[in-house]
Short mmCIF file of C-alpha atoms in Angstrom, two decimals:
data_model
loop_
_atom_site.label_atom_id
_atom_site.label_comp_id
_atom_site.label_asym_id
_atom_site.label_seq_id
_atom_site.Cartn_x
_atom_site.Cartn_y
_atom_site.Cartn_z
CA UNK A 1 -77.92 -26.96 24.14
CA UNK A 2 -79.73 -30.31 23.80
CA UNK A 3 -83.39 -29.94 24.58
CA UNK A 4 -83.97 -33.55 25.61
CA UNK A 5 -87.23 -35.36 25.98
CA UNK A 6 -88.20 -35.08 29.62
CA UNK A 7 -91.34 -36.90 30.68
CA UNK A 8 -93.32 -33.65 31.03
CA UNK A 9 -92.57 -32.78 27.42
CA UNK A 10 -93.01 -36.19 25.77
CA UNK A 11 -95.92 -34.91 23.69
CA UNK A 12 -94.89 -31.30 23.23
CA UNK A 13 -94.08 -30.47 19.57
CA UNK A 14 -90.61 -29.05 19.05
CA UNK A 15 -92.22 -26.06 17.31
CA UNK A 16 -93.80 -25.08 20.64
CA UNK A 17 -90.44 -25.48 22.39
CA UNK A 18 -88.73 -23.32 19.78
CA UNK A 19 -91.28 -20.53 20.01
CA UNK A 20 -91.17 -20.61 23.81
CA UNK A 21 -87.39 -20.14 23.73
CA UNK A 22 -87.78 -17.04 21.57
CA UNK A 23 -87.87 -16.86 17.79
CA UNK A 24 -86.71 -13.78 15.92
CA UNK A 25 -86.23 -12.41 12.42
CA UNK A 26 -82.66 -13.71 12.10
CA UNK A 27 -83.80 -17.26 12.80
CA UNK A 28 -86.67 -16.86 10.32
CA UNK A 29 -84.25 -15.76 7.58
CA UNK A 30 -82.13 -18.87 8.14
CA UNK A 31 -85.20 -21.09 8.18
CA UNK A 32 -86.49 -19.48 4.97
CA UNK A 33 -83.21 -20.20 3.13
CA UNK A 34 -83.15 -23.76 4.44
CA UNK A 35 -86.79 -24.26 3.46
CA UNK A 36 -86.07 -23.02 -0.07
CA UNK A 37 -83.08 -25.34 -0.38
CA UNK A 38 -85.08 -28.37 0.73
CA UNK A 39 -88.02 -27.45 -1.53
CA UNK A 40 -85.68 -27.39 -4.54
CA UNK A 41 -84.57 -30.92 -3.64
CA UNK A 42 -88.06 -32.16 -2.81
CA UNK A 43 -89.77 -30.87 -5.97
CA UNK A 44 -88.41 -33.37 -8.52
CA UNK A 45 -87.95 -36.10 -5.91
CA UNK A 46 -91.58 -36.04 -4.76
CA UNK A 47 -92.85 -36.38 -8.33
CA UNK A 48 -90.35 -39.13 -9.15
CA UNK A 49 -91.29 -41.19 -6.09
CA UNK A 50 -94.99 -40.89 -6.91
CA UNK A 51 -94.52 -41.96 -10.53
CA UNK A 52 -92.36 -44.91 -9.45
CA UNK A 53 -95.08 -45.86 -6.95
CA UNK A 54 -97.68 -46.21 -9.69
CA UNK A 55 -99.62 -43.01 -9.01
CA UNK A 56 -99.65 -39.55 -10.59
CA UNK A 57 -96.83 -37.10 -9.79
CA UNK A 58 -99.40 -34.72 -8.31
CA UNK A 59 -99.98 -37.15 -5.45
CA UNK A 60 -96.30 -36.93 -4.55
CA UNK A 61 -96.60 -33.15 -4.32
CA UNK A 62 -99.78 -33.39 -2.22
CA UNK A 63 -97.87 -35.65 0.16
CA UNK A 64 -94.90 -33.31 0.44
CA UNK A 65 -97.09 -30.24 0.94
CA UNK A 66 -99.68 -31.54 3.41
CA UNK A 67 -97.65 -34.26 5.10
CA UNK A 68 -94.41 -32.30 5.07
CA UNK A 69 -96.03 -29.28 6.72
CA UNK A 70 -97.58 -31.34 9.53
CA UNK A 71 -94.46 -33.45 10.21
CA UNK A 72 -92.58 -30.24 10.95
CA UNK A 73 -95.41 -28.39 12.70
CA UNK A 74 -96.41 -31.21 15.06
CA UNK A 75 -93.27 -33.35 15.21
CA UNK A 76 -90.82 -34.14 17.96
CA UNK A 77 -87.71 -33.13 16.03
CA UNK A 78 -86.49 -29.60 15.32
CA UNK A 79 -85.11 -30.50 11.91
CA UNK A 80 -87.13 -33.42 10.54
CA UNK A 81 -88.51 -32.91 7.02
CA UNK A 82 -91.26 -35.25 5.90
CA UNK A 83 -92.72 -36.27 2.57
CA UNK A 84 -92.91 -39.23 0.20
CA UNK A 85 -89.94 -41.55 0.62
CA UNK A 86 -88.17 -43.90 -1.75
CA UNK A 87 -88.40 -46.66 0.84
CA UNK A 88 -92.18 -46.75 0.35
CA UNK A 89 -92.14 -47.15 -3.44
CA UNK A 90 -92.40 -50.94 -3.36
CA UNK A 91 -95.18 -51.00 -0.75
CA UNK A 92 -97.20 -48.23 -2.38
CA UNK A 93 -96.91 -49.77 -5.86
CA UNK A 94 -98.00 -53.19 -4.59
CA UNK A 95 -100.95 -51.69 -2.69
CA UNK A 96 -102.13 -49.72 -5.73
CA UNK A 97 -101.86 -52.81 -7.92
CA UNK A 98 -103.92 -54.92 -5.49
CA UNK A 99 -106.48 -52.44 -4.15
CA UNK A 100 -106.46 -49.41 -6.45
CA UNK A 101 -105.91 -45.78 -5.47
CA UNK A 102 -108.81 -45.72 -3.01
CA UNK A 103 -107.39 -48.80 -1.30
CA UNK A 104 -104.04 -47.04 -1.07
CA UNK A 105 -105.59 -43.95 0.50
CA UNK A 106 -107.41 -46.09 3.06
CA UNK A 107 -104.13 -47.90 3.80
CA UNK A 108 -102.37 -44.58 4.40
CA UNK A 109 -105.22 -43.44 6.64
CA UNK A 110 -105.20 -46.61 8.76
CA UNK A 111 -101.41 -46.50 8.94
CA UNK A 112 -101.64 -42.93 10.23
CA UNK A 113 -104.04 -43.97 12.96
CA UNK A 114 -101.76 -46.85 13.95
CA UNK A 115 -98.71 -44.57 14.06
CA UNK A 116 -100.59 -42.16 16.30
CA UNK A 117 -101.58 -45.06 18.55
CA UNK A 118 -97.96 -46.28 18.68
CA UNK A 119 -96.84 -42.84 19.79
CA UNK A 120 -99.60 -42.62 22.39
CA UNK A 121 -98.53 -46.01 23.77
CA UNK A 122 -94.92 -44.78 23.97
CA UNK A 123 -93.56 -47.39 21.56
CA UNK A 124 -91.07 -44.97 20.00
CA UNK A 125 -88.17 -46.08 22.16
CA UNK A 126 -88.81 -49.75 21.31
CA UNK A 127 -88.75 -49.15 17.56
CA UNK A 128 -85.41 -47.39 17.86
CA UNK A 129 -83.90 -50.65 19.16
CA UNK A 130 -84.27 -52.51 15.84
CA UNK A 131 -80.78 -53.97 15.16
CA UNK A 132 -78.49 -51.91 12.96
CA UNK A 133 -77.84 -54.87 10.64
CA UNK A 134 -81.58 -55.15 10.00
CA UNK A 135 -81.92 -51.48 9.01
CA UNK A 136 -78.89 -51.68 6.69
CA UNK A 137 -80.23 -54.91 5.17
CA UNK A 138 -83.78 -53.79 4.45
CA UNK A 139 -82.61 -50.40 3.17
CA UNK A 140 -80.30 -52.14 0.69
CA UNK A 141 -83.10 -54.51 -0.34
CA UNK A 142 -85.46 -51.61 -0.95
CA UNK A 143 -82.79 -49.79 -2.97
CA UNK A 144 -82.25 -52.78 -5.27
CA UNK A 145 -86.00 -53.17 -5.73
CA UNK A 146 -86.41 -49.48 -6.57
CA UNK A 147 -83.57 -49.61 -9.10
CA UNK A 148 -85.13 -52.66 -10.78
CA UNK A 149 -88.49 -50.88 -10.95
CA UNK A 150 -86.93 -47.94 -12.84
CA UNK A 151 -85.33 -49.91 -15.67
CA UNK A 152 -88.54 -49.84 -17.76
CA UNK A 153 -88.82 -46.03 -17.82
CA UNK A 154 -85.05 -45.51 -17.88
CA UNK A 155 -84.68 -47.52 -21.08
CA UNK A 156 -88.10 -46.67 -22.52
CA UNK A 157 -89.03 -50.36 -22.72
CA UNK A 158 -92.37 -51.53 -24.07
CA UNK A 159 -93.68 -53.99 -21.54
CA UNK A 160 -97.10 -55.36 -20.67
CA UNK A 161 -97.87 -56.28 -17.09
CA UNK A 162 -94.63 -55.80 -15.16
CA UNK A 163 -94.12 -58.46 -12.44
CA UNK A 164 -93.77 -57.23 -8.86
CA UNK A 165 -91.05 -59.54 -7.45
CA UNK A 166 -87.51 -58.60 -8.41
CA UNK A 167 -86.36 -61.80 -10.14
CA UNK A 168 -89.42 -62.23 -12.43
CA UNK A 169 -89.28 -58.48 -13.08
CA UNK A 170 -85.66 -58.67 -14.26
CA UNK A 171 -86.47 -61.65 -16.50
CA UNK A 172 -89.38 -59.76 -18.10
CA UNK A 173 -87.25 -56.64 -18.54
CA UNK A 174 -84.51 -58.70 -20.17
CA UNK A 175 -87.00 -60.12 -22.65
CA UNK A 176 -88.18 -56.58 -23.47
CA UNK A 177 -84.69 -55.21 -24.15
CA UNK A 178 -85.17 -55.21 -27.96
CA UNK A 179 -87.84 -52.50 -27.48
CA UNK A 180 -85.42 -50.13 -25.71
CA UNK A 181 -85.43 -46.47 -26.77
CA UNK A 182 -81.92 -45.01 -27.28
CA UNK A 183 -83.33 -41.52 -26.67
CA UNK A 184 -84.88 -42.44 -23.32
CA UNK A 185 -81.85 -44.43 -22.19
CA UNK A 186 -79.43 -41.66 -23.15
CA UNK A 187 -81.58 -39.05 -21.43
CA UNK A 188 -82.00 -41.08 -18.23
CA UNK A 189 -78.32 -41.95 -17.95
CA UNK A 190 -77.43 -38.34 -18.72
CA UNK A 191 -79.60 -37.13 -15.85
CA UNK A 192 -78.00 -39.63 -13.46
CA UNK A 193 -74.50 -38.66 -14.60
CA UNK A 194 -75.31 -34.96 -14.22
CA UNK A 195 -76.50 -35.46 -10.64
CA UNK A 196 -73.31 -37.29 -9.72
CA UNK A 197 -71.17 -34.67 -11.47
CA UNK A 198 -72.86 -31.71 -9.79
CA UNK A 199 -72.57 -33.39 -6.40
CA UNK A 200 -68.84 -33.89 -6.94
CA UNK A 201 -67.98 -30.54 -8.53
CA UNK A 202 -70.54 -28.20 -6.96
CA UNK A 203 -71.99 -29.98 -3.89
CA UNK A 204 -73.89 -26.89 -2.74
CA UNK A 205 -75.88 -26.71 -6.00
CA UNK A 206 -79.30 -28.45 -6.37
CA UNK A 207 -78.03 -31.24 -8.62
CA UNK A 208 -81.33 -33.14 -8.89
CA UNK A 209 -83.33 -30.11 -9.97
CA UNK A 210 -80.61 -28.98 -12.39
CA UNK A 211 -80.37 -32.45 -13.97
CA UNK A 212 -84.12 -32.96 -14.35
CA UNK A 213 -84.65 -29.42 -15.71
CA UNK A 214 -81.80 -29.91 -18.19
CA UNK A 215 -83.27 -33.25 -19.25
CA UNK A 216 -86.68 -31.69 -19.81
CA UNK A 217 -85.14 -28.83 -21.80
CA UNK A 218 -83.15 -31.24 -23.95
CA UNK A 219 -86.17 -33.44 -24.67
CA UNK A 220 -88.22 -30.39 -25.67
CA UNK A 221 -85.52 -28.68 -27.76
CA UNK A 222 -84.46 -31.86 -29.59
CA UNK A 223 -88.01 -33.21 -29.95
CA UNK A 224 -86.95 -36.50 -28.43
CA UNK A 225 -89.53 -39.32 -28.69
CA UNK A 226 -89.81 -39.96 -24.96
CA UNK A 227 -92.76 -40.22 -22.57
CA UNK A 228 -93.28 -37.21 -20.30
CA UNK A 229 -95.42 -36.38 -17.28
CA UNK A 230 -97.77 -34.55 -19.64
CA UNK A 231 -98.16 -37.43 -22.09
CA UNK A 232 -98.54 -40.01 -19.33
CA UNK A 233 -100.55 -38.17 -16.67
CA UNK A 234 -101.84 -35.00 -18.30
CA UNK A 235 -99.81 -32.59 -16.18
CA UNK A 236 -100.01 -31.27 -12.62
CA UNK A 237 -103.07 -29.54 -11.05
CA UNK A 238 -102.75 -25.88 -10.07
CA UNK A 239 -103.89 -26.36 -6.47
CA UNK A 240 -104.54 -28.87 -3.73
CA UNK A 241 -107.76 -30.88 -4.00
CA UNK A 242 -110.55 -30.43 -1.48
CA UNK A 243 -110.07 -32.81 1.46
CA UNK A 244 -112.26 -35.89 1.56
CA UNK A 245 -111.97 -39.29 3.25
CA UNK A 246 -111.29 -42.48 1.28
CA UNK A 247 -114.31 -44.63 0.47
CA UNK A 248 -114.62 -47.06 3.34
CA UNK A 249 -116.14 -50.51 3.76
CA UNK A 250 -115.34 -53.37 6.12
CA UNK A 251 -114.28 -55.79 3.38
CA UNK A 252 -111.70 -53.38 1.98
CA UNK A 253 -110.47 -52.58 5.49
CA UNK A 254 -109.74 -56.25 6.17
CA UNK A 255 -107.99 -56.59 2.82
CA UNK A 256 -105.67 -53.61 3.31
CA UNK A 257 -104.85 -54.27 6.96
CA UNK A 258 -101.63 -56.26 6.27
CA UNK A 259 -100.39 -53.48 4.01
CA UNK A 260 -101.31 -50.86 6.64
CA UNK A 261 -99.24 -52.73 9.23
CA UNK A 262 -96.27 -52.77 6.82
CA UNK A 263 -96.70 -49.04 6.18
CA UNK A 264 -96.80 -48.42 9.93
CA UNK A 265 -93.67 -50.43 10.67
CA UNK A 266 -91.65 -48.89 7.86
CA UNK A 267 -92.91 -45.38 8.58
CA UNK A 268 -91.99 -45.64 12.25
CA UNK A 269 -88.53 -47.03 11.55
CA UNK A 270 -87.73 -44.58 8.75
CA UNK A 271 -88.91 -41.49 10.63
CA UNK A 272 -87.09 -42.34 13.86
CA UNK A 273 -83.91 -43.27 12.01
CA UNK A 274 -84.05 -39.93 10.22
CA UNK A 275 -84.64 -38.07 13.51
CA UNK A 276 -81.70 -39.94 15.05
CA UNK A 277 -79.46 -38.88 12.17
CA UNK A 278 -80.56 -35.28 12.81
CA UNK A 279 -79.67 -35.70 16.49
CA UNK A 280 -76.16 -36.88 15.60
CA UNK A 281 -75.68 -33.92 13.26
CA UNK A 282 -76.87 -31.26 15.72
CA UNK A 283 -76.38 -32.57 19.26
CA UNK A 284 -80.10 -32.30 19.96
CA UNK A 285 -82.52 -35.04 21.03
CA UNK A 286 -85.85 -35.72 19.41
CA UNK A 287 -89.01 -36.83 21.20
CA UNK A 288 -89.66 -40.21 19.64
CA UNK A 289 -93.26 -40.64 20.77
CA UNK A 290 -94.25 -37.13 19.68
CA UNK A 291 -92.57 -37.86 16.36
CA UNK A 292 -94.69 -40.98 15.86
CA UNK A 293 -97.86 -39.02 16.69
CA UNK A 294 -96.85 -36.37 14.13
CA UNK A 295 -96.19 -39.00 11.47
CA UNK A 296 -99.62 -40.43 12.19
CA UNK A 297 -101.37 -37.07 11.91
CA UNK A 298 -99.48 -36.31 8.69
CA UNK A 299 -100.49 -39.62 7.10
CA UNK A 300 -104.14 -39.18 8.02
CA UNK A 301 -104.12 -35.69 6.48
CA UNK A 302 -102.23 -36.92 3.40
CA UNK A 303 -104.91 -39.57 2.80
CA UNK A 304 -107.66 -36.92 3.00
CA UNK A 305 -105.89 -34.82 0.34
CA UNK A 306 -105.16 -37.75 -1.98
CA UNK A 307 -101.50 -38.13 -1.00
CA UNK A 308 -99.42 -41.24 -0.43
CA UNK A 309 -97.45 -42.41 2.61
CA UNK A 310 -95.53 -39.75 4.57
CA UNK A 311 -92.39 -40.28 6.61
CA UNK A 312 -89.35 -38.36 7.77
CA UNK A 313 -86.57 -38.61 5.19
CA UNK A 314 -82.84 -38.62 5.85
CA UNK A 315 -81.82 -36.81 2.65
CA UNK A 316 -84.20 -33.88 3.08
CA UNK A 317 -83.61 -33.66 6.82
CA UNK A 318 -79.81 -33.65 6.41
CA UNK A 319 -80.10 -31.03 3.65
CA UNK A 320 -82.27 -28.93 5.95
CA UNK A 321 -79.60 -29.00 8.67
CA UNK A 322 -76.71 -28.29 6.30
CA UNK A 323 -78.65 -25.34 4.87
CA UNK A 324 -78.74 -23.71 8.31
CA UNK A 325 -82.24 -24.50 9.61
CA UNK A 326 -82.91 -23.26 13.11
CA UNK A 327 -86.36 -24.68 13.84
CA UNK A 328 -89.33 -26.68 12.47
CA UNK A 329 -90.36 -23.51 10.62
CA UNK A 330 -87.86 -24.46 7.89
CA UNK A 331 -89.72 -27.70 7.16
CA UNK A 332 -93.05 -25.89 7.18
CA UNK A 333 -91.73 -23.30 4.72
CA UNK A 334 -90.46 -26.03 2.39
CA UNK A 335 -94.05 -27.28 2.14
CA UNK A 336 -95.41 -23.77 1.55
CA UNK A 337 -92.89 -23.19 -1.25
CA UNK A 338 -93.92 -26.46 -2.94
CA UNK A 339 -97.52 -25.23 -2.81
CA UNK A 340 -96.44 -21.98 -4.44
CA UNK A 341 -94.88 -24.01 -7.26
CA UNK A 342 -98.18 -25.81 -7.81
CA UNK A 343 -100.06 -22.52 -7.90
CA UNK A 344 -97.82 -20.67 -10.36
CA UNK A 345 -95.63 -23.11 -12.29
CA UNK A 346 -97.45 -26.45 -12.49
CA UNK A 347 -97.58 -26.50 -16.36
CA UNK A 348 -93.77 -26.73 -16.51
CA UNK A 349 -93.91 -30.18 -14.92
CA UNK A 350 -95.65 -31.55 -18.02
CA UNK A 351 -92.37 -31.37 -19.96
CA UNK A 352 -90.42 -33.58 -17.54
CA UNK A 353 -89.53 -36.93 -19.21
CA UNK A 354 -90.22 -40.11 -17.25
CA UNK A 355 -86.71 -41.28 -18.17
CA UNK A 356 -85.30 -38.25 -16.35
CA UNK A 357 -87.24 -39.13 -13.20
CA UNK A 358 -86.05 -42.74 -13.53
CA UNK A 359 -82.45 -41.53 -13.76
CA UNK A 360 -82.98 -39.48 -10.60
CA UNK A 361 -84.33 -42.52 -8.74
CA UNK A 362 -81.40 -44.66 -9.87
CA UNK A 363 -79.18 -42.14 -8.07
CA UNK A 364 -81.47 -42.22 -5.02
CA UNK A 365 -81.22 -46.03 -4.97
CA UNK A 366 -77.43 -45.89 -5.16
CA UNK A 367 -77.27 -43.36 -2.32
CA UNK A 368 -79.68 -45.35 -0.14
CA UNK A 369 -77.30 -48.31 0.18
CA UNK A 370 -74.80 -47.92 3.01
CA UNK A 371 -72.10 -49.66 1.00
CA UNK A 372 -69.21 -49.34 3.46
CA UNK A 373 -71.43 -50.36 6.37
CA UNK A 374 -72.81 -53.32 4.39
CA UNK A 375 -69.27 -54.56 3.76
CA UNK A 376 -68.24 -54.02 7.40
CA UNK A 377 -71.21 -55.96 8.77
CA UNK A 378 -70.51 -58.86 6.43
CA UNK A 379 -67.14 -59.33 8.12
CA UNK A 380 -68.91 -60.14 11.39
CA UNK A 381 -70.39 -63.65 11.28
CA UNK A 382 -73.56 -62.99 13.25
CA UNK A 383 -74.22 -59.46 12.04
CA UNK A 384 -73.55 -60.64 8.49
CA UNK A 385 -76.09 -63.44 8.84
CA UNK A 386 -78.73 -60.97 10.11
CA UNK A 387 -77.89 -58.55 7.32
CA UNK A 388 -78.13 -61.14 4.54
CA UNK A 389 -81.31 -62.70 5.92
CA UNK A 390 -82.99 -59.28 5.97
CA UNK A 391 -81.62 -58.23 2.58
CA UNK A 392 -82.42 -61.45 0.70
CA UNK A 393 -85.88 -61.93 2.19
CA UNK A 394 -86.75 -58.30 1.44
CA UNK A 395 -85.89 -59.02 -2.20
CA UNK A 396 -87.44 -62.49 -2.38
CA UNK A 397 -90.61 -61.87 -0.35
CA UNK A 398 -91.37 -58.43 1.04
CA UNK A 399 -90.16 -55.80 3.47
CA UNK A 400 -92.11 -57.01 6.49
CA UNK A 401 -90.84 -60.57 6.11
CA UNK A 402 -87.27 -59.29 5.83
CA UNK A 403 -87.51 -57.11 8.95
CA UNK A 404 -89.23 -59.77 11.07
CA UNK A 405 -86.78 -62.48 10.02
CA UNK A 406 -83.79 -60.22 10.66
CA UNK A 407 -85.06 -59.20 14.10
CA UNK A 408 -85.85 -62.82 15.03
CA UNK A 409 -82.39 -63.98 13.98
CA UNK A 410 -80.72 -61.12 15.87
CA UNK A 411 -82.76 -61.99 18.98
CA UNK A 412 -81.71 -65.62 18.65
CA UNK A 413 -78.04 -64.69 18.43
CA UNK A 414 -78.43 -62.38 21.43
CA UNK A 415 -80.03 -65.16 23.50
CA UNK A 416 -77.31 -67.65 22.52
CA UNK A 417 -74.56 -65.19 23.45
CA UNK A 418 -76.19 -64.59 26.85
CA UNK A 419 -76.31 -68.32 27.50
CA UNK A 420 -72.71 -68.74 26.43
CA UNK A 421 -71.63 -66.01 28.86
CA UNK A 422 -73.57 -67.63 31.70
CA UNK A 423 -72.00 -71.01 31.01
CA UNK A 424 -68.54 -69.47 30.84
CA UNK A 425 -69.08 -67.62 34.15
CA UNK A 426 -71.29 -69.84 36.32
#
């Protein structure tokens, strides 16, 4: 039965609702299996997203463990699973390049505070009204940008300073093609092909983990000359770091504020879209303002533990539901299981080739694009204009510009249509 979001329960976590309804051993077993399934998906994905974002893979795991636990424990959705998201790769990479890792951590912290404030001000319902064409457009733009960012590692290219914008990046990558490594390219494409094949032939199997593990085994057994997590980052720590706040000063705060606003906007949109998808799959209703507060708390905690941006993710949330999750306990257990991996099996991550992670993210980029919906919206003149404006400006400028331009254009079309109806029916 849908549990709604009555005014009295606007800021009650769904975990509290679940426990109040009664929670037994049978539900825990289902949550444990769902949590294990999601952890298997999140393990390689969290590391891949971190590497693509310009930070160490360990920071992706910190994000999934700390942020993922809190998103489920405090959130307004029964099934939401949080962690690092592919949509943030471009923003995180740009922030690291401009302000360094400490600047990134401060950005995540400020974004968390702003998300909490947005939830406290009950802005969740407003964010959910962003036009559909805008969400499809910026998601496609992010996917293209992510795919372009993975070409270097996928092909093992030797490249100096890699440009940030897509077009200059592609030009630089094209000029570096003579340095391509056949071993890296074959390995990366093999991982991508394996993920697609497993999804088609055995959809219940953890295709991403199987493909990345097979790629690491092949690189080790064949002594392939490819960069790995170990050679690039020195491996994965065996435990979480001690919490500490980012170094703070007023000058840095002013510098990172635009990035923090972009993080906040994207985090709010992504998390509420993911929660809405979960609602459609289960017939439940999430509490949007509680969800924003939870995302804020999770981002603040992630920054203290050295993690990157946290948000609810559609892929992990949908996997959680399909695996039979009954409550937020499943998402909490997924985080605990990732921590167990860090404690007992972290050295294995050193053997994972960067080309394998790039192949995984190429698949993620392909899956991010709502191809049928993109084509359908293009057939509508106004929706198509909003879609293309958002998509092209996301590629040419940045995510925030794309979203604002798309929303402004959609609002203009809405106002014109209202006027036309009034003139037609005076």
